[in-house]
Amino acid sequence: ARLKAVPPGDKVIVFSFFKGWLDLVEAMLCDDAAKSAAAAADDDEDADGAAAAGGDRRAIARGVCERFDGDVDADEKAAALRRFQAATGPRVLLATVQSGGVGLNIAVANHVIFCDRWFNPCMMEQAIDRTHRIGQTKPVTVTYLDSEDSFDVIMRAVMRKKANNAKVVLGDGTDIGDVSAGGGLGYQEASGTLLHALEVLIGKRKAEATAAMDGGAVPALDGAEGDAYESESEDEDDDFDLAIRSSAK
């Protein structure tokens, strides 16, 4: 749905740390392309031909997306980038952060979607910077696909605290705020974040299971409203992070 919302004329890079994630996205794109080709056929014979062509997933994928990961050799990676950067080329580039997150100029794209997160926020920033190169003329939109009440939310909290730690270590500390007043985070406060976050999440899951057996309802963890959401900004309020802080005290 997020890919379909990309305006015509814009291009998007879908990043993941796992090739399996990209395989799933590619399969969905190919399935949509095959269905569109079949629906556009003038008669049953043409539809059968389109369906037969759907058997070659790579042939269909070539028209709707390109791959840039460890399974693609160097020559094919270069060719894939050339096709993607062409005005008439595919609108979607599926790339692992490890392969496509550094050293590339992909300013032709102005939408970045992350399927998952990593422990090092700098790796994701490097990946985003592939679109912030010379030649970029459009605003860049970054989307994180996080499943609510899952490990994704924990990783978001961990990444935020690590980013704050970087400010403590590399900056003069003036933008950290007064920790005692809840205005910021000190370096040591990031210790144990993962453990405490898991405890909060497990506690909520247990409460939900108990309520389900009793026929009652459990209010969502602060700010959680739905099974999944798309986080457009790292600056949004994160009540889950506050719950982690409370459990850590």
Tab-separated table of C-alpha atoms in Angstrom:
chain	number	residue	atom	x	y	z
A	1	ALA	CA	0.000	0.000	0.000
A	2	ARG	CA	2.838	2.356	0.821
A	3	LEU	CA	4.500	1.724	-2.543
A	4	LYS	CA	1.235	2.365	-4.384
A	5	ALA	CA	0.970	5.714	-2.603
A	6	VAL	CA	4.222	6.964	-4.161
A	7	PRO	CA	3.298	9.753	-6.624
A	8	PRO	CA	3.768	9.090	-10.342
A	9	GLY	CA	7.213	10.170	-11.474
A	10	ASP	CA	8.814	9.495	-8.082
A	11	LYS	CA	11.063	6.531	-7.348
A	12	VAL	CA	11.541	4.583	-4.141
A	13	ILE	CA	14.258	2.526	-2.479
A	14	VAL	CA	13.073	-0.288	-0.216
A	15	PHE	CA	15.784	-1.190	2.276
A	16	SER	CA	15.998	-4.252	4.492
A	17	PHE	CA	18.742	-5.971	6.452
A	18	PHE	CA	17.360	-9.341	5.337
A	19	LYS	CA	17.179	-10.672	1.774
A	20	GLY	CA	14.133	-12.707	2.752
A	21	TRP	CA	12.200	-9.492	3.357
A	22	LEU	CA	13.126	-8.246	-0.105
A	23	ASP	CA	12.061	-11.585	-1.604
A	24	LEU	CA	8.598	-11.086	-0.102
A	25	VAL	CA	8.306	-7.533	-1.396
A	26	GLU	CA	9.501	-8.607	-4.838
A	27	ALA	CA	6.968	-11.438	-4.907
A	28	MET	CA	4.142	-9.046	-4.065
A	29	LEU	CA	5.232	-6.591	-6.747
A	30	CYS	CA	5.467	-9.388	-9.319
A	31	ASP	CA	2.052	-10.721	-8.352
A	32	ASP	CA	0.488	-7.280	-8.761
A	33	ALA	CA	2.209	-6.853	-12.135
A	34	ALA	CA	1.021	-10.251	-13.365
A	35	LYS	CA	-2.550	-9.522	-12.296
A	36	SER	CA	-2.462	-6.125	-13.985
A	37	ALA	CA	-1.152	-7.682	-17.204
A	38	ALA	CA	-3.881	-10.330	-17.148
A	39	ALA	CA	-6.592	-7.753	-16.451
A	40	ALA	CA	-5.397	-5.600	-19.341
A	41	ALA	CA	-5.467	-8.485	-21.826
A	42	ASP	CA	-8.040	-8.131	-24.619
A	43	ASP	CA	-9.108	-11.779	-24.627
A	44	ASP	CA	-8.622	-15.077	-22.782
A	45	GLU	CA	-5.744	-16.093	-25.033
A	46	ASP	CA	-3.793	-12.961	-24.189
A	47	ALA	CA	-4.611	-13.450	-20.525
A	48	ASP	CA	-3.245	-16.989	-20.688
A	49	GLY	CA	-0.087	-15.646	-22.255
A	50	ALA	CA	0.297	-13.069	-19.519
A	51	ALA	CA	-0.214	-15.720	-16.864
A	52	ALA	CA	2.394	-17.921	-18.548
A	53	ALA	CA	4.828	-15.039	-18.552
A	54	GLY	CA	4.149	-14.750	-14.828
A	55	GLY	CA	6.003	-18.013	-14.377
A	56	ASP	CA	9.285	-16.161	-14.894
A	57	ARG	CA	9.369	-14.037	-11.766
A	58	ARG	CA	12.631	-12.377	-12.678
A	59	ALA	CA	11.303	-11.327	-16.105
A	60	ILE	CA	8.296	-9.649	-14.504
A	61	ALA	CA	10.374	-8.174	-11.684
A	62	ARG	CA	12.709	-6.584	-14.211
A	63	GLY	CA	9.832	-4.371	-15.326
A	64	VAL	CA	8.668	-3.252	-11.887
A	65	CYS	CA	11.736	-3.357	-9.630
A	66	GLU	CA	15.471	-3.963	-9.473
A	67	ARG	CA	17.503	-5.911	-6.895
A	68	PHE	CA	20.738	-4.822	-5.238
A	69	ASP	CA	21.926	-7.347	-2.679
A	70	GLY	CA	24.569	-9.971	-1.970
A	71	ASP	CA	23.031	-12.485	-4.382
A	72	VAL	CA	23.575	-10.125	-7.328
A	73	ASP	CA	27.044	-10.069	-8.892
A	74	ALA	CA	28.931	-6.812	-9.425
A	75	ASP	CA	28.164	-6.480	-13.144
A	76	GLU	CA	24.458	-7.074	-12.627
A	77	LYS	CA	24.386	-4.585	-9.720
A	78	ALA	CA	25.816	-1.904	-11.992
A	79	ALA	CA	23.310	-2.766	-14.704
A	80	ALA	CA	20.443	-2.751	-12.212
A	81	LEU	CA	21.393	0.744	-11.040
A	82	ARG	CA	21.566	2.003	-14.623
A	83	ARG	CA	18.100	0.625	-15.366
A	84	PHE	CA	16.676	2.059	-12.152
A	85	GLN	CA	18.198	5.490	-12.772
A	86	ALA	CA	16.799	5.668	-16.308
A	87	ALA	CA	13.725	7.873	-16.630
A	88	THR	CA	11.744	4.989	-18.114
A	89	GLY	CA	13.199	2.373	-15.765
A	90	PRO	CA	11.520	0.608	-12.826
A	91	ARG	CA	10.289	2.811	-9.990
A	92	VAL	CA	11.398	0.501	-7.160
A	93	LEU	CA	14.872	-0.567	-6.055
A	94	LEU	CA	15.007	-3.402	-3.507
A	95	ALA	CA	18.311	-3.251	-1.655
A	96	THR	CA	19.903	-4.643	1.465
A	97	VAL	CA	21.439	-1.968	3.663
A	98	GLN	CA	24.689	-3.943	3.680
A	99	SER	CA	25.009	-3.797	-0.136
A	100	GLY	CA	23.261	-0.573	-1.099
A	101	GLY	CA	23.576	1.540	2.024
A	102	VAL	CA	26.999	3.072	1.356
A	103	GLY	CA	29.009	4.547	-1.489
A	104	LEU	CA	26.183	4.977	-3.993
A	105	ASN	CA	24.511	7.998	-5.569
A	106	ILE	CA	20.828	7.179	-5.995
A	107	ALA	CA	19.478	10.728	-6.102
A	108	VAL	CA	16.946	9.628	-8.707
A	109	ALA	CA	14.901	8.245	-5.778
A	110	ASN	CA	13.226	10.512	-3.237
A	111	HIS	CA	11.348	7.936	-1.164
A	112	VAL	CA	13.069	5.539	1.249
A	113	ILE	CA	11.225	2.718	3.014
A	114	PHE	CA	12.791	0.587	5.738
A	115	CYS	CA	11.235	-2.833	6.293
A	116	ASP	CA	13.111	-3.309	9.570
A	117	ARG	CA	15.539	-1.608	11.930
A	118	TRP	CA	19.050	-2.302	13.184
A	119	PHE	CA	20.993	-1.738	16.384
A	120	ASN	CA	23.223	0.877	14.762
A	121	PRO	CA	21.196	3.936	13.677
A	122	CYS	CA	24.183	5.272	11.744
A	123	MET	CA	23.847	2.452	9.208
A	124	MET	CA	20.307	3.554	8.447
A	125	GLU	CA	21.346	7.195	8.207
A	126	GLN	CA	24.043	6.186	5.717
A	127	ALA	CA	21.417	4.363	3.654
A	128	ILE	CA	19.129	7.397	3.645
A	129	ASP	CA	22.055	9.539	2.495
A	130	ARG	CA	22.145	7.569	-0.785
A	131	THR	CA	19.252	9.819	-1.878
A	132	HIS	CA	20.748	13.023	-0.455
A	133	ARG	CA	23.366	13.306	-3.180
A	134	ILE	CA	24.202	15.939	-5.795
A	135	GLY	CA	21.350	16.012	-8.266
A	136	GLN	CA	18.504	15.526	-5.803
A	137	THR	CA	15.803	18.080	-6.586
A	138	LYS	CA	12.886	16.746	-4.531
A	139	PRO	CA	12.160	16.445	-0.807
A	140	VAL	CA	13.125	13.007	0.510
A	141	THR	CA	10.488	11.039	2.415
A	142	VAL	CA	11.611	8.299	4.823
A	143	THR	CA	9.183	5.679	6.126
A	144	TYR	CA	9.776	2.993	8.763
A	145	LEU	CA	7.410	0.025	8.669
A	146	ASP	CA	7.081	-0.902	12.348
A	147	SER	CA	4.657	-3.506	13.679
A	148	GLU	CA	3.007	-2.224	16.836
A	149	ASP	CA	3.603	-4.138	20.083
A	150	SER	CA	6.531	-5.982	18.518
A	151	PHE	CA	10.326	-5.987	18.572
A	152	ASP	CA	10.215	-3.142	16.037
A	153	VAL	CA	9.005	-0.775	18.764
A	154	ILE	CA	11.828	-1.898	21.031
A	155	MET	CA	14.396	-1.308	18.301
A	156	ARG	CA	12.998	2.175	17.742
A	157	ALA	CA	13.545	2.999	21.425
A	158	VAL	CA	17.060	1.513	21.380
A	159	MET	CA	17.992	3.509	18.278
A	160	ARG	CA	16.708	6.746	19.777
A	161	LYS	CA	18.786	6.281	22.918
A	162	LYS	CA	21.880	5.401	20.896
A	163	ALA	CA	21.405	8.541	18.830
A	164	ASN	CA	21.206	10.553	22.044
A	165	ASN	CA	24.372	8.842	23.287
A	166	ALA	CA	26.143	9.991	20.140
A	167	LYS	CA	25.185	13.556	21.005
A	168	VAL	CA	26.617	13.105	24.493
A	169	VAL	CA	29.901	11.679	23.215
A	170	LEU	CA	30.402	13.851	20.133
A	171	GLY	CA	28.717	17.098	21.187
A	172	ASP	CA	29.034	19.517	24.075
A	173	GLY	CA	25.944	18.089	25.775
A	174	THR	CA	23.953	21.319	25.740
A	175	ASP	CA	21.107	19.809	23.695
A	176	ILE	CA	20.685	16.777	25.952
A	177	GLY	CA	18.535	18.626	28.483
A	178	ASP	CA	18.069	18.173	32.201
A	179	VAL	CA	17.915	14.406	32.782
A	180	SER	CA	16.561	14.792	36.304
A	181	ALA	CA	13.639	16.806	34.951
A	182	GLY	CA	12.914	14.315	32.198
A	183	GLY	CA	14.233	16.642	29.521
A	184	GLY	CA	16.865	14.335	28.073
A	185	LEU	CA	18.953	11.211	28.425
A	186	GLY	CA	22.378	10.692	29.947
A	187	TYR	CA	24.795	8.166	28.506
A	188	GLN	CA	24.390	5.550	31.246
A	189	GLU	CA	20.591	5.573	31.028
A	190	ALA	CA	20.751	3.665	27.764
A	191	SER	CA	22.179	0.674	29.608
A	192	GLY	CA	19.661	-2.145	29.866
A	193	THR	CA	17.206	-0.579	27.427
A	194	LEU	CA	16.709	-3.783	25.471
A	195	LEU	CA	16.042	-5.889	28.565
A	196	HIS	CA	13.645	-3.389	30.089
A	197	ALA	CA	11.841	-2.917	26.782
A	198	LEU	CA	11.331	-6.656	26.438
A	199	GLU	CA	9.979	-6.814	29.989
A	200	VAL	CA	7.451	-4.084	29.184
A	201	LEU	CA	6.354	-5.819	25.987
A	202	ILE	CA	6.128	-9.273	27.588
A	203	GLY	CA	4.139	-7.837	30.491
A	204	LYS	CA	1.653	-6.280	28.087
A	205	ARG	CA	1.292	-9.521	26.128
A	206	LYS	CA	0.625	-11.469	29.344
A	207	ALA	CA	-1.973	-8.915	30.433
A	208	GLU	CA	-3.695	-9.203	27.049
A	209	ALA	CA	-3.750	-12.999	27.261
A	210	THR	CA	-5.227	-12.891	30.777
A	211	ALA	CA	-7.858	-10.363	29.724
A	212	ALA	CA	-8.778	-12.468	26.689
A	213	MET	CA	-9.374	-15.527	28.882
A	214	ASP	CA	-11.446	-13.433	31.291
A	215	GLY	CA	-13.424	-11.856	28.470
A	216	GLY	CA	-12.217	-8.378	29.350
A	217	ALA	CA	-10.145	-5.817	27.539
A	218	VAL	CA	-6.715	-4.367	28.168
A	219	PRO	CA	-5.979	-0.785	27.142
A	220	ALA	CA	-3.198	-0.542	24.578
A	221	LEU	CA	0.307	0.270	25.718
A	222	ASP	CA	0.581	4.060	25.904
A	223	GLY	CA	0.011	5.400	22.421
A	224	ALA	CA	-0.510	2.006	20.721
A	225	GLU	CA	-3.565	2.104	18.487
A	226	GLY	CA	-3.557	-0.688	15.940
A	227	ASP	CA	-1.635	-3.677	14.717
A	228	ALA	CA	0.740	-1.774	12.476
A	229	TYR	CA	1.663	1.748	11.526
A	230	GLU	CA	4.093	3.688	9.411
A	231	SER	CA	6.451	5.980	11.294
A	232	GLU	CA	7.290	8.979	9.140
A	233	SER	CA	9.560	10.700	11.651
A	234	GLU	CA	11.979	9.835	14.414
A	235	ASP	CA	10.835	12.966	16.256
A	236	GLU	CA	7.344	11.703	17.041
A	237	ASP	CA	6.317	11.218	20.662
A	238	ASP	CA	7.142	7.734	21.859
A	239	ASP	CA	5.107	6.748	24.902
A	240	PHE	CA	6.548	3.262	24.701
A	241	ASP	CA	9.949	4.777	25.401
A	242	LEU	CA	8.497	6.466	28.467
A	243	ALA	CA	7.148	3.124	29.667
A	244	ILE	CA	10.630	1.638	29.265
A	245	ARG	CA	12.130	4.460	31.292
A	246	SER	CA	9.589	3.926	34.047
A	247	SER	CA	10.301	0.185	34.222
A	248	ALA	CA	14.038	0.832	34.370
A	249	LYS	CA	13.804	2.965	37.516
